[in-house]
PDB file of C-alpha atoms and ligand atoms in Angstrom:
ATOM      1  CA  UNK A 560     -11.590-108.572 -89.551  1.00  0.00           C
ATOM      2  CA  UNK A 561     -13.063-112.042 -89.717  1.00  0.00           C
ATOM      3  CA  UNK A 562     -16.626-113.015 -90.641  1.00  0.00           C
ATOM      4  CA  UNK A 563     -16.831-116.425 -88.955  1.00  0.00           C
ATOM      5  CA  UNK A 564     -19.209-119.325 -89.507  1.00  0.00           C
ATOM      6  CA  UNK A 565     -22.459-118.851 -87.564  1.00  0.00           C
ATOM      7  CA  UNK A 566     -21.842-115.127 -86.955  1.00  0.00           C
ATOM      8  CA  UNK A 567     -25.142-113.181 -87.275  1.00  0.00           C
ATOM      9  CA  UNK A 568     -23.502-110.990 -89.942  1.00  0.00           C
ATOM     10  CA  UNK A 569     -22.448-114.036 -91.995  1.00  0.00           C
ATOM     11  CA  UNK A 570     -25.968-115.403 -91.597  1.00  0.00           C
ATOM     12  CA  UNK A 571     -27.531-112.496 -93.506  1.00  0.00           C
ATOM     13  CA  UNK A 572     -26.519-113.973 -96.869  1.00  0.00           C
ATOM     14  CA  UNK A 573     -29.121-116.046 -98.711  1.00  0.00           C
ATOM     15  CA  UNK A 574     -27.795-118.672-101.114  1.00  0.00           C
ATOM     16  CA  UNK A 575     -28.825-121.748-103.010  1.00  0.00           C
ATOM     17  CA  UNK A 576     -27.268-125.061-102.016  1.00  0.00           C
ATOM     18  CA  UNK A 577     -25.076-126.790-104.556  1.00  0.00           C
ATOM     19  CA  UNK A 578     -24.832-130.541-104.124  1.00  0.00           C
ATOM     20  CA  UNK A 579     -21.314-131.091-105.414  1.00  0.00           C
ATOM     21  CA  UNK A 580     -20.781-134.587-106.755  1.00  0.00           C
ATOM     22  CA  UNK A 581     -17.305-135.940-107.400  1.00  0.00           C
ATOM     23  CA  UNK A 582     -15.403-139.148-108.007  1.00  0.00           C
ATOM     24  CA  UNK A 583     -11.765-139.798-107.202  1.00  0.00           C
ATOM     25  CA  UNK A 584      -9.476-141.421-104.643  1.00  0.00           C
ATOM     26  CA  UNK A 585     -12.362-141.425-102.135  1.00  0.00           C
ATOM     27  CA  UNK A 586     -14.865-142.947-104.579  1.00  0.00           C
ATOM     28  CA  UNK A 587     -18.146-141.291-105.488  1.00  0.00           C
ATOM     29  CA  UNK A 588     -18.983-138.460-103.078  1.00  0.00           C
ATOM     30  CA  UNK A 589     -21.516-135.681-102.567  1.00  0.00           C
ATOM     31  CA  UNK A 590     -21.256-132.577-100.377  1.00  0.00           C
ATOM     32  CA  UNK A 591     -23.488-129.576 -99.690  1.00  0.00           C
ATOM     33  CA  UNK A 592     -22.097-126.189-100.680  1.00  0.00           C
ATOM     34  CA  UNK A 593     -23.924-122.962 -99.869  1.00  0.00           C
ATOM     35  CA  UNK A 594     -21.131-121.049-101.606  1.00  0.00           C
ATOM     36  CA  UNK A 595     -22.101-122.064-105.130  1.00  0.00           C
ATOM     37  CA  UNK A 596     -22.129-119.205-107.617  1.00  0.00           C
ATOM     38  CA  UNK A 597     -22.746-118.618-111.308  1.00  0.00           C
ATOM     39  CA  UNK A 598     -19.701-116.609-112.466  1.00  0.00           C
ATOM     40  CA  UNK A 599     -19.903-116.251-116.240  1.00  0.00           C
ATOM     41  CA  UNK A 600     -22.379-116.717-119.119  1.00  0.00           C
ATOM     42  CA  UNK A 601     -19.870-117.266-121.960  1.00  0.00           C
ATOM     43  CA  UNK A 602     -18.479-119.726-121.185  1.00  0.00           C
ATOM     44  CA  UNK A 603     -20.799-120.862-118.418  1.00  0.00           C
ATOM     45  CA  UNK A 604     -18.691-120.915-115.270  1.00  0.00           C
ATOM     46  CA  UNK A 605     -19.800-122.007-111.792  1.00  0.00           C
ATOM     47  CA  UNK A 606     -17.672-121.603-108.658  1.00  0.00           C
ATOM     48  CA  UNK A 607     -17.783-123.548-105.417  1.00  0.00           C
ATOM     49  CA  UNK A 608     -15.894-122.365-102.361  1.00  0.00           C
ATOM     50  CA  UNK A 609     -14.747-125.302-100.267  1.00  0.00           C
ATOM     51  CA  UNK A 610     -12.804-125.916 -97.072  1.00  0.00           C
ATOM     52  CA  UNK A 611      -9.440-127.341 -98.219  1.00  0.00           C
ATOM     53  CA  UNK A 612      -9.731-130.502 -96.115  1.00  0.00           C
ATOM     54  CA  UNK A 613     -13.016-131.659 -97.696  1.00  0.00           C
ATOM     55  CA  UNK A 614     -12.920-135.051 -99.378  1.00  0.00           C
ATOM     56  CA  UNK A 615     -14.624-133.397-102.334  1.00  0.00           C
ATOM     57  CA  UNK A 616     -11.574-131.133-102.858  1.00  0.00           C
ATOM     58  CA  UNK A 617      -9.274-134.170-102.947  1.00  0.00           C
ATOM     59  CA  UNK A 618     -11.547-135.922-105.438  1.00  0.00           C
ATOM     60  CA  UNK A 619     -11.799-132.870-107.725  1.00  0.00           C
ATOM     61  CA  UNK A 620      -8.058-132.151-107.625  1.00  0.00           C
ATOM     62  CA  UNK A 621      -7.430-135.717-108.805  1.00  0.00           C
ATOM     63  CA  UNK A 622     -10.185-136.026-111.431  1.00  0.00           C
ATOM     64  CA  UNK A 623     -10.452-132.351-112.587  1.00  0.00           C
ATOM     65  CA  UNK A 624     -14.224-132.674-112.905  1.00  0.00           C
ATOM     66  CA  UNK A 625     -17.357-132.381-110.781  1.00  0.00           C
ATOM     67  CA  UNK A 626     -21.126-132.113-110.873  1.00  0.00           C
ATOM     68  CA  UNK A 627     -23.213-129.215-109.579  1.00  0.00           C
ATOM     69  CA  UNK A 628     -26.733-130.196-108.626  1.00  0.00           C
ATOM     70  CA  UNK A 629     -28.809-127.372-107.195  1.00  0.00           C
ATOM     71  CA  UNK A 630     -30.747-128.811-104.286  1.00  0.00           C
ATOM     72  CA  UNK A 631     -34.542-128.657-104.757  1.00  0.00           C
ATOM     73  CA  UNK A 632     -37.014-127.748-102.009  1.00  0.00           C
ATOM     74  CA  UNK A 633     -38.014-131.430-101.613  1.00  0.00           C
ATOM     75  CA  UNK A 634     -34.386-132.534-101.141  1.00  0.00           C
ATOM     76  CA  UNK A 635     -33.523-131.124 -97.693  1.00  0.00           C
ATOM     77  CA  UNK A 636     -32.526-134.616 -96.528  1.00  0.00           C
ATOM     78  CA  UNK A 637     -29.859-134.751 -99.253  1.00  0.00           C
ATOM     79  CA  UNK A 638     -28.478-131.363 -98.149  1.00  0.00           C
ATOM     80  CA  UNK A 639     -28.311-132.476 -94.523  1.00  0.00           C
ATOM     81  CA  UNK A 640     -26.678-135.842 -95.232  1.00  0.00           C
ATOM     82  CA  UNK A 641     -24.261-134.465 -97.862  1.00  0.00           C
ATOM     83  CA  UNK A 642     -23.407-131.519 -95.599  1.00  0.00           C
ATOM     84  CA  UNK A 643     -23.312-133.324 -92.258  1.00  0.00           C
ATOM     85  CA  UNK A 644     -20.959-136.220 -92.922  1.00  0.00           C
ATOM     86  CA  UNK A 645     -17.670-136.608 -94.777  1.00  0.00           C
ATOM     87  CA  UNK A 646     -16.981-138.942 -97.677  1.00  0.00           C
ATOM     88  CA  UNK A 647     -13.829-139.832 -95.758  1.00  0.00           C
ATOM     89  CA  UNK A 648     -16.013-141.734 -93.259  1.00  0.00           C
ATOM     90  CA  UNK A 649     -19.202-142.654 -95.101  1.00  0.00           C
ATOM     91  CA  UNK A 650     -20.379-143.705 -98.545  1.00  0.00           C
ATOM     92  CA  UNK A 651     -23.018-140.949 -98.643  1.00  0.00           C
ATOM     93  CA  UNK A 652     -24.219-141.879-102.138  1.00  0.00           C
ATOM     94  CA  UNK A 653     -25.259-145.372-100.981  1.00  0.00           C
ATOM     95  CA  UNK A 654     -26.773-143.921 -97.793  1.00  0.00           C
ATOM     96  CA  UNK A 655     -28.920-141.561 -99.894  1.00  0.00           C
ATOM     97  CA  UNK A 656     -29.855-144.342-102.329  1.00  0.00           C
ATOM     98  CA  UNK A 657     -31.026-146.455 -99.408  1.00  0.00           C
ATOM     99  CA  UNK A 658     -33.148-143.549 -98.150  1.00  0.00           C
ATOM    100  CA  UNK A 659     -34.773-143.467-101.619  1.00  0.00           C
ATOM    101  CA  UNK A 660     -32.943-140.783-103.623  1.00  0.00           C
ATOM    102  CA  UNK A 661     -31.754-141.511-107.140  1.00  0.00           C
ATOM    103  CA  UNK A 662     -28.612-140.660-109.080  1.00  0.00           C
ATOM    104  CA  UNK A 663     -27.727-140.935-112.758  1.00  0.00           C
ATOM    105  CA  UNK A 664     -24.446-141.138-114.633  1.00  0.00           C
ATOM    106  CA  UNK A 665     -23.303-137.832-116.191  1.00  0.00           C
ATOM    107  CA  UNK A 666     -22.820-137.819-119.994  1.00  0.00           C
ATOM    108  CA  UNK A 667     -19.446-136.059-120.181  1.00  0.00           C
ATOM    109  CA  UNK A 668     -17.746-136.774-116.856  1.00  0.00           C
ATOM    110  CA  UNK A 669     -17.316-139.861-114.682  1.00  0.00           C
ATOM    111  CA  UNK A 670     -19.502-138.484-111.893  1.00  0.00           C
ATOM    112  CA  UNK A 671     -22.991-139.239-110.587  1.00  0.00           C
ATOM    113  CA  UNK A 672     -25.655-136.532-110.794  1.00  0.00           C
ATOM    114  CA  UNK A 673     -28.645-136.024-108.455  1.00  0.00           C
ATOM    115  CA  UNK A 674     -32.013-136.915-109.970  1.00  0.00           C
ATOM    116  CA  UNK A 675     -34.712-134.328-109.250  1.00  0.00           C
ATOM    117  CA  UNK A 676     -32.334-131.423-108.560  1.00  0.00           C
ATOM    118  CA  UNK A 677     -33.471-128.032-109.890  1.00  0.00           C
ATOM    119  CA  UNK A 678     -30.308-127.801-112.034  1.00  0.00           C
ATOM    120  CA  UNK A 679     -27.734-130.385-113.077  1.00  0.00           C
ATOM    121  CA  UNK A 680     -24.468-129.043-114.499  1.00  0.00           C
ATOM    122  CA  UNK A 681     -21.546-131.211-115.555  1.00  0.00           C
ATOM    123  CA  UNK A 682     -18.301-129.282-115.057  1.00  0.00           C
ATOM    124  CA  UNK A 683     -14.652-129.675-115.870  1.00  0.00           C
ATOM    125  CA  UNK A 684     -12.210-127.893-113.571  1.00  0.00           C
ATOM    126  CA  UNK A 685     -11.372-124.502-115.121  1.00  0.00           C
ATOM    127  CA  UNK A 686      -9.331-122.964-112.315  1.00  0.00           C
ATOM    128  CA  UNK A 687      -8.491-123.339-108.632  1.00  0.00           C
ATOM    129  CA  UNK A 688      -7.836-120.226-106.554  1.00  0.00           C
ATOM    130  CA  UNK A 689      -7.324-119.964-102.792  1.00  0.00           C
ATOM    131  CA  UNK A 690      -9.225-117.122-101.147  1.00  0.00           C
ATOM    132  CA  UNK A 691      -8.605-116.827 -97.397  1.00  0.00           C
ATOM    133  CA  UNK A 692      -9.468-120.092 -95.659  1.00  0.00           C
ATOM    134  CA  UNK A 693     -11.381-121.570 -98.629  1.00  0.00           C
ATOM    135  CA  UNK A 694     -10.443-122.928-102.030  1.00  0.00           C
ATOM    136  CA  UNK A 695     -12.530-121.733-104.940  1.00  0.00           C
ATOM    137  CA  UNK A 696     -12.902-124.402-107.609  1.00  0.00           C
ATOM    138  CA  UNK A 697     -14.303-122.944-110.801  1.00  0.00           C
ATOM    139  CA  UNK A 698     -15.984-125.326-113.201  1.00  0.00           C
ATOM    140  CA  UNK A 699     -16.612-124.809-116.893  1.00  0.00           C
ATOM    141  CA  UNK A 700     -20.040-126.172-117.709  1.00  0.00           C
ATOM    142  CA  UNK A 701     -19.982-128.914-120.354  1.00  0.00           C
ATOM    143  CA  UNK A 702     -23.692-129.695-120.227  1.00  0.00           C
ATOM    144  CA  UNK A 703     -26.553-128.421-118.085  1.00  0.00           C
ATOM    145  CA  UNK A 704     -30.213-129.308-117.735  1.00  0.00           C
ATOM    146  CA  UNK A 705     -32.844-127.771-115.504  1.00  0.00           C
ATOM    147  CA  UNK A 706     -36.016-129.145-114.031  1.00  0.00           C
ATOM    148  CA  UNK A 707     -38.893-126.665-114.609  1.00  0.00           C
ATOM    149  CA  UNK A 708     -41.067-128.319-111.928  1.00  0.00           C
ATOM    150  CA  UNK A 709     -38.465-127.921-109.199  1.00  0.00           C
ATOM    151  CA  UNK A 710     -37.544-124.807-107.206  1.00  0.00           C
ATOM    152  CA  UNK A 711     -34.093-124.264-105.745  1.00  0.00           C
ATOM    153  CA  UNK A 712     -33.814-124.612-101.976  1.00  0.00           C
ATOM    154  CA  UNK A 713     -32.609-121.441-100.240  1.00  0.00           C
ATOM    155  CA  UNK A 714     -30.179-121.351 -97.286  1.00  0.00           C
ATOM    156  CA  UNK A 715     -30.183-118.439 -94.835  1.00  0.00           C
ATOM    157  CA  UNK A 716     -29.396-118.072 -91.133  1.00  0.00           C
ATOM    158  CA  UNK A 717     -28.587-121.793 -90.887  1.00  0.00           C
ATOM    159  CA  UNK A 718     -32.094-122.746 -92.086  1.00  0.00           C
ATOM    160  CA  UNK A 719     -33.721-123.989 -95.268  1.00  0.00           C
ATOM    161  CA  UNK A 720     -36.241-121.759 -97.045  1.00  0.00           C
ATOM    162  CA  UNK A 721     -38.334-121.720-100.181  1.00  0.00           C
ATOM    163  CA  UNK A 722     -38.583-118.732-102.485  1.00  0.00           C
ATOM    164  CA  UNK A 723     -41.560-116.406-102.382  1.00  0.00           C
ATOM    165  CA  UNK A 724     -41.860-113.847-105.141  1.00  0.00           C
ATOM    166  CA  UNK A 725     -42.361-110.160-104.338  1.00  0.00           C
ATOM    167  CA  UNK A 726     -43.760-107.655-106.861  1.00  0.00           C
ATOM    168  CA  UNK A 727     -41.265-105.368-108.599  1.00  0.00           C
ATOM    169  CA  UNK A 728     -41.919-101.601-108.248  1.00  0.00           C
ATOM    170  CA  UNK A 729     -45.037-100.698-110.256  1.00  0.00           C
ATOM    171  CA  UNK A 730     -45.090 -98.561-113.429  1.00  0.00           C
ATOM    172  CA  UNK A 731     -46.029 -95.375-111.573  1.00  0.00           C
ATOM    173  CA  UNK A 732     -43.139 -95.781-109.101  1.00  0.00           C
ATOM    174  CA  UNK A 733     -40.728 -96.626-111.934  1.00  0.00           C
ATOM    175  CA  UNK A 734     -41.792 -93.495-113.833  1.00  0.00           C
ATOM    176  CA  UNK A 735     -41.296 -91.250-110.793  1.00  0.00           C
ATOM    177  CA  UNK A 736     -37.820 -92.788-110.296  1.00  0.00           C
ATOM    178  CA  UNK A 737     -37.020 -92.071-113.986  1.00  0.00           C
ATOM    179  CA  UNK A 738     -37.930 -88.394-113.373  1.00  0.00           C
ATOM    180  CA  UNK A 739     -35.503 -88.278-110.425  1.00  0.00           C
ATOM    181  CA  UNK A 740     -32.822 -90.083-112.513  1.00  0.00           C
ATOM    182  CA  UNK A 741     -33.169 -87.432-115.224  1.00  0.00           C
ATOM    183  CA  UNK A 742     -32.582 -84.714-112.611  1.00  0.00           C
ATOM    184  CA  UNK A 743     -29.235 -86.327-111.698  1.00  0.00           C
ATOM    185  CA  UNK A 744     -28.119 -87.429-115.189  1.00  0.00           C
ATOM    186  CA  UNK A 745     -24.355 -87.057-115.741  1.00  0.00           C
ATOM    187  CA  UNK A 746     -22.856 -85.525-118.895  1.00  0.00           C
ATOM    188  CA  UNK A 747     -20.976 -88.280-120.759  1.00  0.00           C
ATOM    189  CA  UNK A 748     -17.215 -87.977-120.633  1.00  0.00           C
ATOM    190  CA  UNK A 749     -15.459 -88.520-123.994  1.00  0.00           C
ATOM    191  CA  UNK A 750     -13.175 -91.077-122.357  1.00  0.00           C
ATOM    192  CA  UNK A 751     -16.046 -93.121-120.948  1.00  0.00           C
ATOM    193  CA  UNK A 752     -16.622 -96.494-122.479  1.00  0.00           C
ATOM    194  CA  UNK A 753     -20.243 -96.718-123.709  1.00  0.00           C
ATOM    195  CA  UNK A 754     -21.906-100.036-122.897  1.00  0.00           C
TER     196      UNK A 754
HETATM  197  C1  FMN B1229     -26.396-126.455 -95.876  1.00  0.00           C
HETATM  198  C2  FMN B1229     -24.906-126.666 -95.863  1.00  0.00           C
HETATM  199  C3  FMN B1229     -24.083-125.863 -96.626  1.00  0.00           C
HETATM  200  C4  FMN B1229     -22.690-126.053 -96.635  1.00  0.00           C
HETATM  201  N1  FMN B1229     -21.905-125.239 -97.396  1.00  0.00           N
HETATM  202  C5  FMN B1229     -20.561-125.444 -97.434  1.00  0.00           C
HETATM  203  C6  FMN B1229     -19.738-124.618 -98.257  1.00  0.00           C
HETATM  204  O1  FMN B1229     -20.187-123.686 -98.927  1.00  0.00           O
HETATM  205  N2  FMN B1229     -18.397-124.874 -98.280  1.00  0.00           N
HETATM  206  C7  FMN B1229     -17.838-125.880 -97.533  1.00  0.00           C
HETATM  207  O2  FMN B1229     -16.615-126.085 -97.601  1.00  0.00           O
HETATM  208  N3  FMN B1229     -18.615-126.682 -96.747  1.00  0.00           N
HETATM  209  C8  FMN B1229     -19.948-126.489 -96.695  1.00  0.00           C
HETATM  210  N4  FMN B1229     -20.740-127.294 -95.916  1.00  0.00           N
HETATM  211  C9  FMN B1229     -20.106-128.386 -95.155  1.00  0.00           C
HETATM  212  C10 FMN B1229     -19.770-129.618 -96.033  1.00  0.00           C
HETATM  213  O3  FMN B1229     -20.854-129.978 -96.851  1.00  0.00           O
HETATM  214  C11 FMN B1229     -19.371-130.768 -95.101  1.00  0.00           C
HETATM  215  O4  FMN B1229     -18.161-130.435 -94.429  1.00  0.00           O
HETATM  216  C12 FMN B1229     -19.248-132.119 -95.786  1.00  0.00           C
HETATM  217  O5  FMN B1229     -19.130-133.098 -94.792  1.00  0.00           O
HETATM  218  C13 FMN B1229     -18.054-132.237 -96.721  1.00  0.00           C
HETATM  219  O6  FMN B1229     -18.112-133.467 -97.341  1.00  0.00           O
HETATM  220  P1  FMN B1229     -16.864-134.242 -97.950  1.00  0.00           P
HETATM  221  O7  FMN B1229     -15.781-134.310 -96.881  1.00  0.00           O
HETATM  222  O8  FMN B1229     -17.422-135.589 -98.290  1.00  0.00           O
HETATM  223  O9  FMN B1229     -16.382-133.467 -99.144  1.00  0.00           O
HETATM  224  C14 FMN B1229     -22.123-127.100 -95.856  1.00  0.00           C
HETATM  225  C15 FMN B1229     -22.965-127.916 -95.066  1.00  0.00           C
HETATM  226  C16 FMN B1229     -24.339-127.695 -95.075  1.00  0.00           C
HETATM  227  C17 FMN B1229     -25.223-128.588 -94.247  1.00  0.00           C
END
């Protein structure tokens, strides 16, 4: 079956918004990507899942590099501009500069990065894989910096949200769960790999 855009079932996912910056045949560009995921620690790999017609895809295929800037809670305007217009039609970087946002040149790639994002990661293209109607571009992180004062913006049900922390189960609850776990403990199999 399909899980289309805007379907209430698709809308149950909560994600951060990657602002994907690129540079290529269409010049400097920025797009919003809710499908931005951390895939691996060693090496650090980040994946973005993009519609194949996006200008960003064309830029990244040509240059083999891109920036991931996790949108901060005070950057909703960037998400809406980057996600609402195509770099085919507009120079979104200059639009955002005129609104008052700032960019800086990445150290290792020829791409602009978003100042004030919660995370800036410079990536070189590691792999491209097509999954269904999207193209997953996986980037190997060359350099990453985070901004401790900024929180990542959350996207859910077509709206922007900020994170609110909820207490983990308390010690008493955890202990009672451990007692139940012990009741259902499995006997290790000789062939099992021990982690
Ligand atoms: C909040 C938000 C999240 C988005 N997430 C994605 C995404 O995960 N993948 C995708 O292909 N497009 C996504 N889009 C749409 C693109 O950002 C949009 O099509 C943009 O115009 C593409 O820009 P480009 O043509 O300059 O690359 C999103 C848009 C918004 C507003």
